[in-house]
GROMACS .gro file of C-alpha atoms in nm:
model
  320
    1UNK     CA    1   0.000   0.000   0.000
    2UNK     CA    2   0.134   0.343  -0.091
    3UNK     CA    3   0.187   0.561   0.219
    4UNK     CA    4  -0.035   0.869   0.253
    5UNK     CA    5   0.136   1.190   0.139
    6UNK     CA    6   0.211   1.429   0.424
    7UNK     CA    7   0.059   1.777   0.434
    8UNK     CA    8   0.417   1.901   0.466
    9UNK     CA    9   0.595   1.743   0.166
   10UNK     CA   10   0.933   1.892   0.263
   11UNK     CA   11   0.921   1.761   0.618
   12UNK     CA   12   1.168   1.504   0.746
   13UNK     CA   13   0.892   1.243   0.796
   14UNK     CA   14   0.748   1.286   0.446
   15UNK     CA   15   1.089   1.264   0.280
   16UNK     CA   16   1.199   0.960   0.481
   17UNK     CA   17   0.871   0.784   0.407
   18UNK     CA   18   0.922   0.838   0.036
   19UNK     CA   19   1.287   0.732   0.061
   20UNK     CA   20   1.174   0.400   0.213
   21UNK     CA   21   0.926   0.353  -0.071
   22UNK     CA   22   1.197   0.416  -0.331
   23UNK     CA   23   1.443   0.190  -0.147
   24UNK     CA   24   1.188  -0.092  -0.165
   25UNK     CA   25   1.160  -0.037  -0.540
   26UNK     CA   26   1.541  -0.029  -0.569
   27UNK     CA   27   1.572  -0.361  -0.390
   28UNK     CA   28   1.333  -0.535  -0.628
   29UNK     CA   29   1.621  -0.510  -0.878
   30UNK     CA   30   1.954  -0.684  -0.873
   31UNK     CA   31   2.246  -0.461  -0.770
   32UNK     CA   32   2.397  -0.527  -1.113
   33UNK     CA   33   2.089  -0.387  -1.291
   34UNK     CA   34   2.102  -0.029  -1.411
   35UNK     CA   35   1.762   0.031  -1.250
   36UNK     CA   36   1.912  -0.042  -0.907
   37UNK     CA   37   2.173   0.228  -0.959
   38UNK     CA   38   1.918   0.481  -1.080
   39UNK     CA   39   1.682   0.419  -0.789
   40UNK     CA   40   1.976   0.453  -0.550
   41UNK     CA   41   2.026   0.814  -0.664
   42UNK     CA   42   1.663   0.893  -0.582
   43UNK     CA   43   1.697   0.734  -0.239
   44UNK     CA   44   2.017   0.925  -0.168
   45UNK     CA   45   1.862   1.259  -0.263
   46UNK     CA   46   1.551   1.205  -0.051
   47UNK     CA   47   1.752   1.101   0.254
   48UNK     CA   48   1.983   1.401   0.210
   49UNK     CA   49   1.683   1.633   0.192
   50UNK     CA   50   1.531   1.465   0.498
   51UNK     CA   51   1.859   1.519   0.685
   52UNK     CA   52   1.855   1.890   0.602
   53UNK     CA   53   1.487   1.911   0.697
   54UNK     CA   54   1.586   1.754   1.031
   55UNK     CA   55   1.793   2.068   1.094
   56UNK     CA   56   1.506   2.284   0.963
   57UNK     CA   57   1.271   2.237   0.666
   58UNK     CA   58   1.308   2.604   0.573
   59UNK     CA   59   1.667   2.524   0.468
   60UNK     CA   60   1.517   2.339   0.170
   61UNK     CA   61   1.331   2.644   0.045
   62UNK     CA   62   1.448   2.862  -0.240
   63UNK     CA   63   1.486   3.194  -0.060
   64UNK     CA   64   1.393   3.398  -0.367
   65UNK     CA   65   1.032   3.389  -0.249
   66UNK     CA   66   0.904   3.387   0.109
   67UNK     CA   67   0.614   3.173  -0.013
   68UNK     CA   68   0.863   2.887  -0.043
   69UNK     CA   69   0.950   2.931   0.325
   70UNK     CA   70   0.584   2.907   0.421
   71UNK     CA   71   0.545   2.595   0.208
   72UNK     CA   72   0.850   2.438   0.374
   73UNK     CA   73   0.680   2.489   0.711
   74UNK     CA   74   0.372   2.305   0.589
   75UNK     CA   75   0.147   2.607   0.529
   76UNK     CA   76  -0.062   2.660   0.219
   77UNK     CA   77   0.031   2.959   0.008
   78UNK     CA   78  -0.200   3.258  -0.031
   79UNK     CA   79  -0.039   3.338  -0.367
   80UNK     CA   80  -0.225   3.244  -0.684
   81UNK     CA   81  -0.047   3.028  -0.941
   82UNK     CA   82   0.220   2.944  -0.683
   83UNK     CA   83   0.462   2.659  -0.754
   84UNK     CA   84   0.697   2.578  -0.465
   85UNK     CA   85   1.068   2.576  -0.544
   86UNK     CA   86   1.335   2.405  -0.336
   87UNK     CA   87   1.712   2.430  -0.358
   88UNK     CA   88   1.916   2.195  -0.577
   89UNK     CA   89   2.048   1.868  -0.443
   90UNK     CA   90   2.405   1.997  -0.476
   91UNK     CA   91   2.312   2.291  -0.252
   92UNK     CA   92   2.152   2.048  -0.005
   93UNK     CA   93   2.482   1.861   0.020
   94UNK     CA   94   2.682   2.183   0.057
   95UNK     CA   95   2.460   2.299   0.342
   96UNK     CA   96   2.482   1.963   0.519
   97UNK     CA   97   2.860   1.967   0.486
   98UNK     CA   98   2.876   2.301   0.663
   99UNK     CA   99   2.613   2.225   0.926
  100UNK     CA  100   2.683   1.863   1.022
  101UNK     CA  101   3.002   1.671   1.107
  102UNK     CA  102   2.866   1.355   0.942
  103UNK     CA  103   2.887   1.502   0.593
  104UNK     CA  104   3.261   1.522   0.536
  105UNK     CA  105   3.436   1.621   0.215
  106UNK     CA  106   3.440   1.252   0.118
  107UNK     CA  107   3.069   1.200   0.182
  108UNK     CA  108   2.980   1.522   0.003
  109UNK     CA  109   3.207   1.435  -0.287
  110UNK     CA  110   3.042   1.096  -0.337
  111UNK     CA  111   2.690   1.239  -0.311
  112UNK     CA  112   2.763   1.503  -0.572
  113UNK     CA  113   2.926   1.249  -0.803
  114UNK     CA  114   2.625   1.017  -0.767
  115UNK     CA  115   2.392   1.302  -0.861
  116UNK     CA  116   2.605   1.372  -1.168
  117UNK     CA  117   2.570   1.004  -1.264
  118UNK     CA  118   2.193   1.031  -1.220
  119UNK     CA  119   2.176   1.337  -1.445
  120UNK     CA  120   2.385   1.167  -1.711
  121UNK     CA  121   2.163   0.857  -1.693
  122UNK     CA  122   1.844   1.061  -1.728
  123UNK     CA  123   1.947   1.340  -1.963
  124UNK     CA  124   2.193   1.184  -2.205
  125UNK     CA  125   2.246   0.876  -2.414
  126UNK     CA  126   2.512   0.755  -2.171
  127UNK     CA  127   2.444   0.415  -2.008
  128UNK     CA  128   2.601   0.506  -1.677
  129UNK     CA  129   2.490   0.227  -1.444
  130UNK     CA  130   2.496  -0.042  -1.712
  131UNK     CA  131   2.868   0.014  -1.758
  132UNK     CA  132   2.967   0.102  -1.401
  133UNK     CA  133   3.066  -0.189  -1.175
  134UNK     CA  134   2.906  -0.192  -0.830
  135UNK     CA  135   3.247  -0.191  -0.658
  136UNK     CA  136   3.294   0.162  -0.790
  137UNK     CA  137   2.995   0.305  -0.606
  138UNK     CA  138   2.780   0.065  -0.399
  139UNK     CA  139   2.990   0.053  -0.077
  140UNK     CA  140   3.024   0.433  -0.088
  141UNK     CA  141   2.649   0.467  -0.144
  142UNK     CA  142   2.568   0.264   0.168
  143UNK     CA  143   2.834   0.455   0.363
  144UNK     CA  144   2.697   0.796   0.257
  145UNK     CA  145   2.343   0.679   0.333
  146UNK     CA  146   2.455   0.564   0.679
  147UNK     CA  147   2.611   0.904   0.750
  148UNK     CA  148   2.303   1.096   0.634
  149UNK     CA  149   2.070   0.879   0.839
  150UNK     CA  150   2.296   0.928   1.140
  151UNK     CA  151   2.219   1.301   1.132
  152UNK     CA  152   1.858   1.208   1.211
  153UNK     CA  153   1.949   0.942   1.467
  154UNK     CA  154   1.842   0.666   1.230
  155UNK     CA  155   2.007   0.337   1.134
  156UNK     CA  156   2.079   0.198   0.789
  157UNK     CA  157   1.837  -0.090   0.850
  158UNK     CA  158   1.549   0.157   0.863
  159UNK     CA  159   1.594   0.216   0.490
  160UNK     CA  160   1.785  -0.083   0.356
  161UNK     CA  161   1.644  -0.433   0.413
  162UNK     CA  162   1.979  -0.600   0.334
  163UNK     CA  163   2.157  -0.380   0.590
  164UNK     CA  164   2.388  -0.659   0.714
  165UNK     CA  165   2.543  -0.698   0.370
  166UNK     CA  166   2.556  -0.320   0.330
  167UNK     CA  167   2.745  -0.280   0.659
  168UNK     CA  168   2.986  -0.555   0.555
  169UNK     CA  169   3.061  -0.356   0.238
  170UNK     CA  170   3.119  -0.040   0.443
  171UNK     CA  171   3.353  -0.223   0.682
  172UNK     CA  172   3.547  -0.376   0.393
  173UNK     CA  173   3.583  -0.036   0.226
  174UNK     CA  174   3.713   0.121   0.548
  175UNK     CA  175   3.952  -0.171   0.604
  176UNK     CA  176   4.096  -0.118   0.258
  177UNK     CA  177   4.142   0.253   0.331
  178UNK     CA  178   4.322   0.172   0.657
  179UNK     CA  179   4.547  -0.084   0.485
  180UNK     CA  180   4.633   0.157   0.206
  181UNK     CA  181   4.733   0.440   0.441
  182UNK     CA  182   4.933   0.206   0.666
  183UNK     CA  183   5.133   0.080   0.370
  184UNK     CA  184   5.189   0.437   0.249
  185UNK     CA  185   5.320   0.545   0.589
  186UNK     CA  186   5.558   0.249   0.608
  187UNK     CA  187   5.691   0.319   0.258
  188UNK     CA  188   5.765   0.684   0.340
  189UNK     CA  189   5.916   0.584   0.674
  190UNK     CA  190   6.156   0.347   0.501
  191UNK     CA  191   6.270   0.617   0.259
  192UNK     CA  192   6.310   0.862   0.547
  193UNK     CA  193   6.529   0.626   0.749
  194UNK     CA  194   6.749   0.564   0.446
  195UNK     CA  195   6.834   0.936   0.424
  196UNK     CA  196   7.156   1.065   0.575
  197UNK     CA  197   7.156   1.260   0.902
  198UNK     CA  198   7.234   1.578   0.710
  199UNK     CA  199   6.941   1.526   0.471
  200UNK     CA  200   6.699   1.462   0.758
  201UNK     CA  201   6.820   1.768   0.950
  202UNK     CA  202   6.779   1.990   0.643
  203UNK     CA  203   6.427   1.854   0.583
  204UNK     CA  204   6.326   1.910   0.946
  205UNK     CA  205   6.460   2.267   0.933
  206UNK     CA  206   6.247   2.328   0.624
  207UNK     CA  207   5.931   2.219   0.806
  208UNK     CA  208   5.986   2.479   1.081
  209UNK     CA  209   5.941   2.764   0.835
  210UNK     CA  210   5.682   2.587   0.620
  211UNK     CA  211   5.443   2.460   0.889
  212UNK     CA  212   5.322   2.798   1.010
  213UNK     CA  213   5.010   2.820   1.221
  214UNK     CA  214   4.821   3.015   0.956
  215UNK     CA  215   4.875   2.753   0.689
  216UNK     CA  216   4.705   2.470   0.876
  217UNK     CA  217   4.682   2.269   1.196
  218UNK     CA  218   5.022   2.147   1.311
  219UNK     CA  219   5.061   1.776   1.392
  220UNK     CA  220   5.344   1.523   1.409
  221UNK     CA  221   5.397   1.321   1.094
  222UNK     CA  222   5.319   0.949   1.151
  223UNK     CA  223   5.600   0.859   0.912
  224UNK     CA  224   5.899   1.072   1.017
  225UNK     CA  225   5.782   1.258   1.327
  226UNK     CA  226   5.842   1.602   1.176
  227UNK     CA  227   5.599   1.891   1.213
  228UNK     CA  228   5.337   1.862   0.942
  229UNK     CA  229   5.005   2.024   0.856
  230UNK     CA  230   4.642   1.919   0.848
  231UNK     CA  231   4.394   2.104   0.631
  232UNK     CA  232   4.024   2.098   0.714
  233UNK     CA  233   3.679   2.212   0.612
  234UNK     CA  234   3.451   2.415   0.840
  235UNK     CA  235   3.170   2.229   1.014
  236UNK     CA  236   2.908   2.357   1.257
  237UNK     CA  237   2.821   2.692   1.404
  238UNK     CA  238   3.060   2.987   1.426
  239UNK     CA  239   3.107   3.134   1.774
  240UNK     CA  240   3.174   3.508   1.799
  241UNK     CA  241   3.336   3.711   2.076
  242UNK     CA  242   3.335   4.090   2.063
  243UNK     CA  243   3.547   4.326   2.269
  244UNK     CA  244   3.628   4.694   2.233
  245UNK     CA  245   3.879   4.657   1.951
  246UNK     CA  246   3.851   4.306   1.805
  247UNK     CA  247   3.603   4.041   1.696
  248UNK     CA  248   3.712   3.678   1.736
  249UNK     CA  249   3.535   3.399   1.550
  250UNK     CA  250   3.595   3.027   1.603
  251UNK     CA  251   3.468   2.724   1.413
  252UNK     CA  252   3.520   2.349   1.424
  253UNK     CA  253   3.725   2.208   1.137
  254UNK     CA  254   3.702   1.852   1.007
  255UNK     CA  255   4.037   1.718   0.879
  256UNK     CA  256   4.040   1.668   0.503
  257UNK     CA  257   4.407   1.633   0.406
  258UNK     CA  258   4.757   1.599   0.551
  259UNK     CA  259   5.099   1.691   0.415
  260UNK     CA  260   5.454   1.657   0.544
  261UNK     CA  261   5.723   1.832   0.341
  262UNK     CA  262   6.000   1.654   0.529
  263UNK     CA  263   5.926   1.302   0.406
  264UNK     CA  264   5.670   1.383   0.136
  265UNK     CA  265   5.380   1.192   0.292
  266UNK     CA  266   5.035   1.306   0.178
  267UNK     CA  267   4.700   1.168   0.296
  268UNK     CA  268   4.356   1.272   0.174
  269UNK     CA  269   4.015   1.191   0.319
  270UNK     CA  270   3.886   1.170   0.676
  271UNK     CA  271   3.856   0.790   0.667
  272UNK     CA  272   4.227   0.747   0.593
  273UNK     CA  273   4.324   1.022   0.835
  274UNK     CA  274   4.122   0.855   1.110
  275UNK     CA  275   4.286   0.521   1.035
  276UNK     CA  276   4.630   0.664   1.121
  277UNK     CA  277   4.528   0.878   1.418
  278UNK     CA  278   4.494   1.211   1.238
  279UNK     CA  279   4.114   1.231   1.231
  280UNK     CA  280   4.057   1.452   1.536
  281UNK     CA  281   3.872   1.777   1.477
  282UNK     CA  282   4.045   2.107   1.545
  283UNK     CA  283   3.938   2.469   1.571
  284UNK     CA  284   3.997   2.758   1.337
  285UNK     CA  285   4.019   3.109   1.480
  286UNK     CA  286   3.998   3.434   1.287
  287UNK     CA  287   4.046   3.778   1.444
  288UNK     CA  288   3.908   4.092   1.281
  289UNK     CA  289   3.927   4.455   1.376
  290UNK     CA  290   3.590   4.589   1.490
  291UNK     CA  291   3.586   4.829   1.195
  292UNK     CA  292   3.655   4.550   0.949
  293UNK     CA  293   3.396   4.310   1.095
  294UNK     CA  294   3.113   4.561   1.120
  295UNK     CA  295   3.188   4.724   0.785
  296UNK     CA  296   3.275   5.064   0.927
  297UNK     CA  297   3.504   5.155   0.637
  298UNK     CA  298   3.370   5.378   0.362
  299UNK     CA  299   3.404   5.276  -0.003
  300UNK     CA  300   3.660   5.555  -0.048
  301UNK     CA  301   3.871   5.423   0.241
  302UNK     CA  302   3.855   5.071   0.099
  303UNK     CA  303   3.964   5.193  -0.246
  304UNK     CA  304   4.259   5.378  -0.091
  305UNK     CA  305   4.358   5.068   0.105
  306UNK     CA  306   4.348   4.856  -0.211
  307UNK     CA  307   4.565   5.106  -0.398
  308UNK     CA  308   4.820   5.098  -0.115
  309UNK     CA  309   4.830   4.720  -0.132
  310UNK     CA  310   4.657   4.677   0.205
  311UNK     CA  311   4.629   4.318   0.324
  312UNK     CA  312   4.407   4.181   0.598
  313UNK     CA  313   4.570   4.248   0.934
  314UNK     CA  314   4.480   3.911   1.080
  315UNK     CA  315   4.494   3.561   0.938
  316UNK     CA  316   4.331   3.240   1.045
  317UNK     CA  317   4.492   3.043   1.326
  318UNK     CA  318   4.431   2.667   1.340
  319UNK     CA  319   4.646   2.594   1.647
  320UNK     CA  320   4.484   2.735   1.956
   0.00000   0.00000   0.00000
């Protein structure tokens, strides 16, 4: 029996209900069928929209018209010939990435790529899912779905009937990521130990000038022990402190990549970073002058500053 449509179509409950319905349809197909892949894109989009609606349904509304905001809240519009418009799926993912720690760069990257596959399948002559092996996307699909559901406090089994197999795929994918990064660290460590004392000392000296606090979050390299840098993406709310002369803003950063110039080790992706102990979040801090933050400069003053080659007085600090 088809579930009754909610009076608030952009609500979390309505979107999750429809996602379950689409997941059931997806699972009537074999995972090797192109229809399975296509249905998976619909499921992923609906769950992503439900996750954003969990934060607030108004976040789904196209802000160009306040009537969309009213519709998102479940109210009927008083405007004639009104057609509700929501934001694109790509924008949904971008907002979730900024607002929730579950949607990392990796999760967001997969979701966007899956939507691109869906568009190619629907709007071109390309046979995307007929030619794409399941190992290239299915474990990542279940993993992304698990993360999105986690935002709402839900489990994968609430959407996917074969959740045991899905979790096995996720675990296998994460094991492979851990194995790959471990082997990479050992390889760089071996090269590092084969360098002469003079070469190692010169490389360590280079890191002291390279690994500045403004460039990233300083950590010890798991390969050579030198000072290295983590880069991250902002996640969650910004806190603001205001005093007489300065405004200080802080925000949680999720690690996205690591680099050590001493031994050359590079690691990308939170899953790999977590596997080698570099997955902890850190904070970014930016300090502004009160005049800069509150826009107290006139256009003429700004033009003069640009002509004089003025640069921002303060830079971000990732090492509080």
